[in-house]
Structure formats: structure tokens, C-alpha cells
PDB file of C-alpha atoms in Angstrom:
ATOM      1  CA  MET A   1       2.419  21.259   9.716  1.00 93.00           C
ATOM      2  CA  ARG A   2      -0.062  18.800   8.202  1.00 96.00           C
ATOM      3  CA  THR A   3      -0.879  15.563   9.996  1.00 98.00           C
ATOM      4  CA  ILE A   4      -0.715  12.466   7.786  1.00 98.00           C
ATOM      5  CA  LEU A   5      -2.058   9.042   8.731  1.00 98.00           C
ATOM      6  CA  VAL A   6       0.159   6.363   7.155  1.00 98.00           C
ATOM      7  CA  THR A   7      -1.471   2.924   7.120  1.00 97.00           C
ATOM      8  CA  GLY A   8       0.671  -0.207   7.006  1.00 95.00           C
ATOM      9  CA  ALA A   9       3.410   1.826   8.669  1.00 96.00           C
ATOM     10  CA  ASN A  10       5.672  -1.212   9.162  1.00 93.00           C
ATOM     11  CA  GLY A  11       5.866  -1.966   5.436  1.00 91.00           C
ATOM     12  CA  VAL A  12       8.958  -1.244   3.332  1.00 88.00           C
ATOM     13  CA  LEU A  13       7.518   1.643   1.286  1.00 92.00           C
ATOM     14  CA  ALA A  14       5.680   3.134   4.265  1.00 95.00           C
ATOM     15  CA  LYS A  15       8.884   3.098   6.324  1.00 95.00           C
ATOM     16  CA  ARG A  16      10.716   4.833   3.486  1.00 95.00           C
ATOM     17  CA  PHE A  17       7.966   7.483   3.219  1.00 97.00           C
ATOM     18  CA  ILE A  18       8.118   8.091   6.974  1.00 97.00           C
ATOM     19  CA  ALA A  19      11.931   8.318   6.961  1.00 96.00           C
ATOM     20  CA  ASN A  20      11.991  10.736   4.019  1.00 97.00           C
ATOM     21  CA  PHE A  21       9.160  13.038   5.113  1.00 98.00           C
ATOM     22  CA  ASN A  22       8.933  12.893   8.916  1.00 96.00           C
ATOM     23  CA  THR A  23      10.165  16.485   9.178  1.00 97.00           C
ATOM     24  CA  GLU A  24       7.708  17.755   6.559  1.00 97.00           C
ATOM     25  CA  TYR A  25       4.601  16.179   8.130  1.00 98.00           C
ATOM     26  CA  ARG A  26       3.404  15.121  11.537  1.00 98.00           C
ATOM     27  CA  ILE A  27       3.043  11.394  10.854  1.00 98.00           C
ATOM     28  CA  ILE A  28       0.582   9.145  12.667  1.00 98.00           C
ATOM     29  CA  LYS A  29       1.359   5.475  12.091  1.00 98.00           C
ATOM     30  CA  GLY A  30      -1.597   3.203  11.389  1.00 97.00           C
ATOM     31  CA  LEU A  31      -0.883  -0.303  12.694  1.00 96.00           C
ATOM     32  CA  ARG A  32      -2.803  -3.403  13.740  1.00 93.00           C
ATOM     33  CA  ASN A  33      -1.232  -3.302  17.198  1.00 94.00           C
ATOM     34  CA  PRO A  34      -0.321   0.269  18.153  1.00 95.00           C
ATOM     35  CA  VAL A  35       1.780   0.800  21.276  1.00 95.00           C
ATOM     36  CA  LYS A  36       3.176   4.357  20.992  1.00 95.00           C
ATOM     37  CA  PRO A  37       1.485   7.778  21.196  1.00 92.00           C
ATOM     38  CA  ASP A  38       2.101   8.439  17.479  1.00 95.00           C
ATOM     39  CA  GLU A  39       0.306   5.204  16.484  1.00 96.00           C
ATOM     40  CA  ILE A  40      -3.382   4.352  16.067  1.00 97.00           C
ATOM     41  CA  ARG A  41      -5.189   1.092  15.368  1.00 97.00           C
ATOM     42  CA  VAL A  42      -5.988   0.424  11.715  1.00 96.00           C
ATOM     43  CA  ASP A  43      -7.351  -3.068  11.179  1.00 93.00           C
ATOM     44  CA  SER A  44      -9.715  -4.830   8.815  1.00 94.00           C
ATOM     45  CA  TRP A  45     -13.426  -4.089   9.260  1.00 95.00           C
ATOM     46  CA  GLN A  46     -12.744  -2.132  12.482  1.00 95.00           C
ATOM     47  CA  GLU A  47     -13.758   1.487  12.907  1.00 95.00           C
ATOM     48  CA  ILE A  48     -10.701   3.745  12.988  1.00 96.00           C
ATOM     49  CA  LYS A  49     -10.990   5.758  16.184  1.00 94.00           C
ATOM     50  CA  THR A  50      -8.855   8.793  16.880  1.00 93.00           C
ATOM     51  CA  SER A  51      -9.372  12.285  18.238  1.00 93.00           C
ATOM     52  CA  ILE A  52      -6.409  13.576  16.214  1.00 94.00           C
ATOM     53  CA  LYS A  53      -7.243  15.898  13.319  1.00 96.00           C
ATOM     54  CA  ILE A  54      -5.926  14.136  10.212  1.00 97.00           C
ATOM     55  CA  ASP A  55      -5.280  16.226   7.102  1.00 97.00           C
ATOM     56  CA  ALA A  56      -4.659  13.329   4.688  1.00 98.00           C
ATOM     57  CA  VAL A  57      -4.188   9.561   4.574  1.00 98.00           C
ATOM     58  CA  VAL A  58      -1.481   7.624   2.751  1.00 98.00           C
ATOM     59  CA  HIS A  59      -2.756   4.061   2.476  1.00 97.00           C
ATOM     60  CA  PHE A  60       0.086   1.534   2.209  1.00 94.00           C
ATOM     61  CA  ALA A  61      -1.570  -1.293   4.189  1.00 92.00           C
ATOM     62  CA  GLY A  62      -2.284  -4.647   2.576  1.00 86.00           C
ATOM     63  CA  LYS A  63      -1.656  -8.365   2.809  1.00 84.00           C
ATOM     64  CA  TYR A  64      -0.099 -10.484   0.093  1.00 78.00           C
ATOM     65  CA  LEU A  65      -0.200 -14.285   0.038  1.00 72.00           C
ATOM     66  CA  VAL A  66       0.278 -16.620  -2.902  1.00 67.00           C
ATOM     67  CA  GLU A  67      -0.694 -19.888  -1.230  1.00 76.00           C
ATOM     68  CA  ASP A  68      -3.712 -21.401  -2.953  1.00 76.00           C
ATOM     69  CA  SER A  69      -5.998 -22.229  -0.049  1.00 84.00           C
ATOM     70  CA  ALA A  70      -9.344 -21.013   1.238  1.00 86.00           C
ATOM     71  CA  ASN A  71      -7.762 -19.860   4.496  1.00 89.00           C
ATOM     72  CA  SER A  72      -5.088 -17.750   2.772  1.00 88.00           C
ATOM     73  CA  ALA A  73      -7.771 -16.216   0.520  1.00 87.00           C
ATOM     74  CA  LYS A  74      -9.774 -15.286   3.617  1.00 92.00           C
ATOM     75  CA  ILE A  75      -6.726 -13.669   5.243  1.00 92.00           C
ATOM     76  CA  VAL A  76      -5.949 -11.629   2.117  1.00 91.00           C
ATOM     77  CA  ILE A  77      -9.535 -10.510   1.516  1.00 92.00           C
ATOM     78  CA  ASP A  78     -10.109  -9.622   5.171  1.00 93.00           C
ATOM     79  CA  ALA A  79      -6.894  -7.600   5.313  1.00 93.00           C
ATOM     80  CA  VAL A  80      -7.093  -5.829   1.960  1.00 95.00           C
ATOM     81  CA  VAL A  81     -10.833  -5.302   1.500  1.00 96.00           C
ATOM     82  CA  GLY A  82     -11.616  -4.959   5.200  1.00 96.00           C
ATOM     83  CA  THR A  83      -8.960  -2.319   5.787  1.00 96.00           C
ATOM     84  CA  ALA A  84     -10.043  -0.351   2.708  1.00 97.00           C
ATOM     85  CA  THR A  85     -13.636  -0.449   3.972  1.00 97.00           C
ATOM     86  CA  ALA A  86     -12.636   0.879   7.394  1.00 97.00           C
ATOM     87  CA  LEU A  87     -10.485   3.552   5.791  1.00 96.00           C
ATOM     88  CA  ALA A  88     -13.230   4.597   3.353  1.00 97.00           C
ATOM     89  CA  GLN A  89     -15.565   5.059   6.314  1.00 96.00           C
ATOM     90  CA  LEU A  90     -13.022   7.254   8.113  1.00 96.00           C
ATOM     91  CA  CYS A  91     -12.430   9.400   5.026  1.00 96.00           C
ATOM     92  CA  LYS A  92     -16.186   9.730   4.369  1.00 95.00           C
ATOM     93  CA  THR A  93     -17.010  10.661   7.953  1.00 93.00           C
ATOM     94  CA  ARG A  94     -14.196  13.176   8.372  1.00 95.00           C
ATOM     95  CA  ARG A  95     -13.781  14.202   4.708  1.00 95.00           C
ATOM     96  CA  ILE A  96     -10.094  13.317   4.598  1.00 97.00           C
ATOM     97  CA  PRO A  97      -8.161  13.304   1.277  1.00 97.00           C
ATOM     98  CA  LEU A  98      -6.513  10.007   0.397  1.00 97.00           C
ATOM     99  CA  VAL A  99      -3.478   8.709  -1.482  1.00 97.00           C
ATOM    100  CA  ALA A 100      -3.702   4.926  -1.904  1.00 96.00           C
ATOM    101  CA  LEU A 101      -1.130   2.399  -3.080  1.00 92.00           C
ATOM    102  CA  GLY A 102      -2.196   0.088  -5.891  1.00 89.00           C
ATOM    103  CA  SER A 103      -0.419  -2.992  -7.222  1.00 83.00           C
ATOM    104  CA  TYR A 104       0.705  -4.076 -10.667  1.00 77.00           C
ATOM    105  CA  PHE A 105      -1.223  -7.309 -10.009  1.00 76.00           C
ATOM    106  CA  GLU A 106      -4.415  -5.323 -10.560  1.00 78.00           C
ATOM    107  CA  GLN A 107      -3.338  -4.611 -14.131  1.00 74.00           C
ATOM    108  CA  ALA A 108      -2.267  -8.146 -15.087  1.00 70.00           C
ATOM    109  CA  PRO A 109      -4.519 -10.250 -17.345  1.00 69.00           C
ATOM    110  CA  GLN A 110      -6.721 -12.426 -15.150  1.00 66.00           C
ATOM    111  CA  GLU A 111      -5.886 -15.638 -17.032  1.00 68.00           C
ATOM    112  CA  LEU A 112      -2.218 -15.261 -16.082  1.00 63.00           C
ATOM    113  CA  GLN A 113      -2.933 -15.325 -12.368  1.00 60.00           C
ATOM    114  CA  PRO A 114      -5.843 -17.598 -11.541  1.00 51.00           C
ATOM    115  CA  TRP A 115      -4.325 -18.154  -8.077  1.00 59.00           C
ATOM    116  CA  SER A 116      -4.215 -14.510  -7.098  1.00 76.00           C
ATOM    117  CA  HIS A 117      -6.832 -13.665  -4.513  1.00 82.00           C
ATOM    118  CA  TYR A 118      -4.614 -10.663  -3.788  1.00 84.00           C
ATOM    119  CA  SER A 119      -5.296  -9.213  -7.242  1.00 84.00           C
ATOM    120  CA  ILE A 120      -9.061  -9.552  -6.823  1.00 86.00           C
ATOM    121  CA  ALA A 121      -8.916  -8.149  -3.289  1.00 90.00           C
ATOM    122  CA  LYS A 122      -6.870  -5.133  -4.443  1.00 90.00           C
ATOM    123  CA  LYS A 123      -9.344  -4.431  -7.261  1.00 91.00           C
ATOM    124  CA  SER A 124     -12.243  -4.628  -4.796  1.00 93.00           C
ATOM    125  CA  ALA A 125     -10.445  -2.363  -2.329  1.00 95.00           C
ATOM    126  CA  ALA A 126      -9.770   0.177  -5.084  1.00 95.00           C
ATOM    127  CA  ASP A 127     -13.465   0.139  -6.031  1.00 95.00           C
ATOM    128  CA  ILE A 128     -14.488   0.723  -2.406  1.00 97.00           C
ATOM    129  CA  LEU A 129     -12.105   3.672  -2.048  1.00 97.00           C
ATOM    130  CA  GLN A 130     -13.189   5.128  -5.393  1.00 96.00           C
ATOM    131  CA  LEU A 131     -16.852   4.814  -4.414  1.00 96.00           C
ATOM    132  CA  ALA A 132     -16.177   6.709  -1.174  1.00 95.00           C
ATOM    133  CA  SER A 133     -14.246   9.344  -3.101  1.00 96.00           C
ATOM    134  CA  LEU A 134     -16.913   9.897  -5.755  1.00 96.00           C
ATOM    135  CA  SER A 135     -19.925   9.656  -3.444  1.00 95.00           C
ATOM    136  CA  HIS A 136     -18.569  12.083  -0.873  1.00 94.00           C
ATOM    137  CA  ASP A 137     -16.349  14.322  -3.016  1.00 94.00           C
ATOM    138  CA  ILE A 138     -13.155  13.219  -1.269  1.00 95.00           C
ATOM    139  CA  PRO A 139      -9.955  13.943  -3.216  1.00 95.00           C
ATOM    140  CA  MET A 140      -8.161  10.674  -3.945  1.00 96.00           C
ATOM    141  CA  ARG A 141      -5.059   9.653  -5.883  1.00 96.00           C
ATOM    142  CA  TYR A 142      -4.433   5.981  -6.609  1.00 94.00           C
ATOM    143  CA  LEU A 143      -0.787   5.193  -7.382  1.00 93.00           C
ATOM    144  CA  TYR A 144       0.311   1.898  -8.911  1.00 87.00           C
ATOM    145  CA  ALA A 145       3.578   0.435  -7.632  1.00 80.00           C
ATOM    146  CA  PHE A 146       5.293  -1.900 -10.018  1.00 78.00           C
ATOM    147  CA  ASP A 147       8.544  -3.515  -8.869  1.00 79.00           C
ATOM    148  CA  THR A 148      10.210  -1.243  -6.352  1.00 83.00           C
ATOM    149  CA  TYR A 149      13.707  -1.730  -5.048  1.00 81.00           C
ATOM    150  CA  GLY A 150      15.956  -0.111  -2.473  1.00 81.00           C
ATOM    151  CA  ASN A 151      18.182  -0.954   0.470  1.00 76.00           C
ATOM    152  CA  ASP A 152      15.989  -3.683   1.978  1.00 72.00           C
ATOM    153  CA  PHE A 153      16.840  -7.066   0.451  1.00 68.00           C
ATOM    154  CA  SER A 154      14.624  -9.000   2.864  1.00 71.00           C
ATOM    155  CA  ARG A 155      11.561  -8.797   0.606  1.00 68.00           C
ATOM    156  CA  GLY A 156      12.917 -11.329  -1.882  1.00 68.00           C
ATOM    157  CA  LYS A 157      11.421  -9.465  -4.844  1.00 68.00           C
ATOM    158  CA  ILE A 158      12.986 -10.065  -8.242  1.00 70.00           C
ATOM    159  CA  VAL A 159      15.039  -6.872  -8.162  1.00 72.00           C
ATOM    160  CA  ASP A 160      16.369  -7.658  -4.697  1.00 71.00           C
ATOM    161  CA  VAL A 161      17.348 -11.141  -5.881  1.00 73.00           C
ATOM    162  CA  LEU A 162      19.100  -9.722  -8.962  1.00 75.00           C
ATOM    163  CA  LEU A 163      21.017  -7.162  -6.890  1.00 74.00           C
ATOM    164  CA  GLU A 164      22.086  -9.705  -4.267  1.00 76.00           C
ATOM    165  CA  PRO A 165      25.849 -10.274  -4.795  1.00 78.00           C
ATOM    166  CA  SER A 166      25.500 -14.047  -4.291  1.00 83.00           C
ATOM    167  CA  THR A 167      22.988 -14.396  -7.171  1.00 78.00           C
ATOM    168  CA  GLN A 168      24.663 -16.185 -10.083  1.00 79.00           C
ATOM    169  CA  LEU A 169      21.707 -17.539 -12.025  1.00 79.00           C
ATOM    170  CA  LEU A 170      18.034 -16.660 -11.997  1.00 72.00           C
ATOM    171  CA  GLU A 171      15.732 -18.983 -13.901  1.00 74.00           C
ATOM    172  CA  LEU A 172      12.535 -17.466 -15.247  1.00 68.00           C
ATOM    173  CA  SER A 173       9.554 -19.241 -16.709  1.00 67.00           C
ATOM    174  CA  PRO A 174       9.059 -18.966 -20.489  1.00 70.00           C
ATOM    175  CA  GLY A 175       7.398 -15.743 -21.554  1.00 69.00           C
ATOM    176  CA  GLU A 176       8.014 -12.080 -22.124  1.00 67.00           C
ATOM    177  CA  GLN A 177       9.001 -10.923 -18.669  1.00 66.00           C
ATOM    178  CA  ARG A 178       9.412  -7.187 -18.423  1.00 69.00           C
ATOM    179  CA  LEU A 179      10.875  -5.271 -15.540  1.00 70.00           C
ATOM    180  CA  ASN A 180       9.305  -1.981 -14.551  1.00 75.00           C
ATOM    181  CA  LEU A 181      11.642  -0.816 -11.821  1.00 81.00           C
ATOM    182  CA  THR A 182      11.213   2.144  -9.505  1.00 86.00           C
ATOM    183  CA  HIS A 183      13.517   3.003  -6.640  1.00 87.00           C
ATOM    184  CA  GLU A 184      11.606   3.300  -3.361  1.00 91.00           C
ATOM    185  CA  ASP A 185      12.805   6.914  -2.918  1.00 93.00           C
ATOM    186  CA  ASP A 186      11.323   7.844  -6.300  1.00 94.00           C
ATOM    187  CA  PHE A 187       8.061   6.123  -5.456  1.00 93.00           C
ATOM    188  CA  VAL A 188       7.619   7.844  -2.094  1.00 95.00           C
ATOM    189  CA  GLU A 189       8.480  11.167  -3.759  1.00 97.00           C
ATOM    190  CA  ALA A 190       5.540  10.494  -6.124  1.00 96.00           C
ATOM    191  CA  VAL A 191       3.377   9.913  -3.038  1.00 97.00           C
ATOM    192  CA  ASN A 192       4.532  13.255  -1.643  1.00 97.00           C
ATOM    193  CA  ILE A 193       3.748  15.033  -4.921  1.00 96.00           C
ATOM    194  CA  SER A 194       0.274  13.472  -4.859  1.00 96.00           C
ATOM    195  CA  LEU A 195      -0.265  14.698  -1.308  1.00 95.00           C
ATOM    196  CA  ASN A 196       0.655  18.220  -2.315  1.00 92.00           C
ATOM    197  CA  ASP A 197      -1.587  17.966  -5.361  1.00 88.00           C
TER     198      ASP A 197
END
């Protein structure tokens, strides 16, 4: 049985991956504050220390804030870029294959999101992981998640709002909004296919 490190293990998609594949893999949860034997510390800019042999990493971790302030930008950049840097170092040192989660924000035209430090941080994190992959011949797959939906309505994403029975009217700004919807089970199945690839 392969051992998979799942970063951001408390996130919605990571939880779904763990629930769907915890009998197929031995899963080690990467968290900022680990407390159980099947958890290890994965935090921004911090070396990832573990004696466990890890066969692959699924990188779900990240931090998303929209608030336009220097402090929120610092939090996002530290979390997204710092965690990718720590993870790249782990994969380089131990030659661990990687499946990383991208964001549709990375693909949006820059002029449409001047407030998004998250977009810039995700692009930088992707570059760091790609550099580690190319420089050290580490297999890597980078999967873009557009708008995912599922059973967890707490996220407040557009799909969750639309599916909420109490929603009667949803006002959108002018423009050509397009929905690119993927059920969370389908997305984590794509992650599993990438792992097997």
C-alpha cells in the first residue's frame, strides 16, 4: 500500500479525497497543527520533517483571502508560496512525486482581478513546484480546480449558493459569467488518476 502525504488535509477537497481513498492508500495528513499519529506538520517556510517513507504528495494546502490590505496579502503569500517552497524542498530531497491543486484564478486575465494576491501567490507557488520538478526530475501533475461543488454548503461558493433551497435570487455583476462546474467526487477521482499516472 502506497503512503500519500495530503497537505491541507482539513480542506473540503482534501477531506473528500481522504474519505474516498483511505482504503486504497495509507494517508498521512499534512496540517499546521498536527495532533494525531497519522498527521505531520506542514507549514509555510518550515522544513517538513518526518521519518515516514512517503510515496507521493497530493498538495491541497493554500490560503484564500479577498480583503485588500497589506496584512491579508502577507498572510496569503506566506501560506501559499511558503508552503509550496517547503513542499518543493521535501520533494527534491526525497525525490517524491507530486500532484498539486491549481486554481482557476491563475488563468483569469490579470486586469479582471487587480485585488487578487491569491492569484499571484498561486502562480508563484506553481512556478516553484515546477522548478523543483524540472530541476530534479520529479514527476509532477498540476490540476486546475474550477468551481467544485458537493455536499458541503459551508463554503459559500456560487454553486453552493445556487443549490441552497432558500436561494431565490442571485444578483451577478454585468459580464459574461460562465460556470465550469465539477463535482468534488469527480475532481478527487482525477487526482487519483494522476497519482496512478
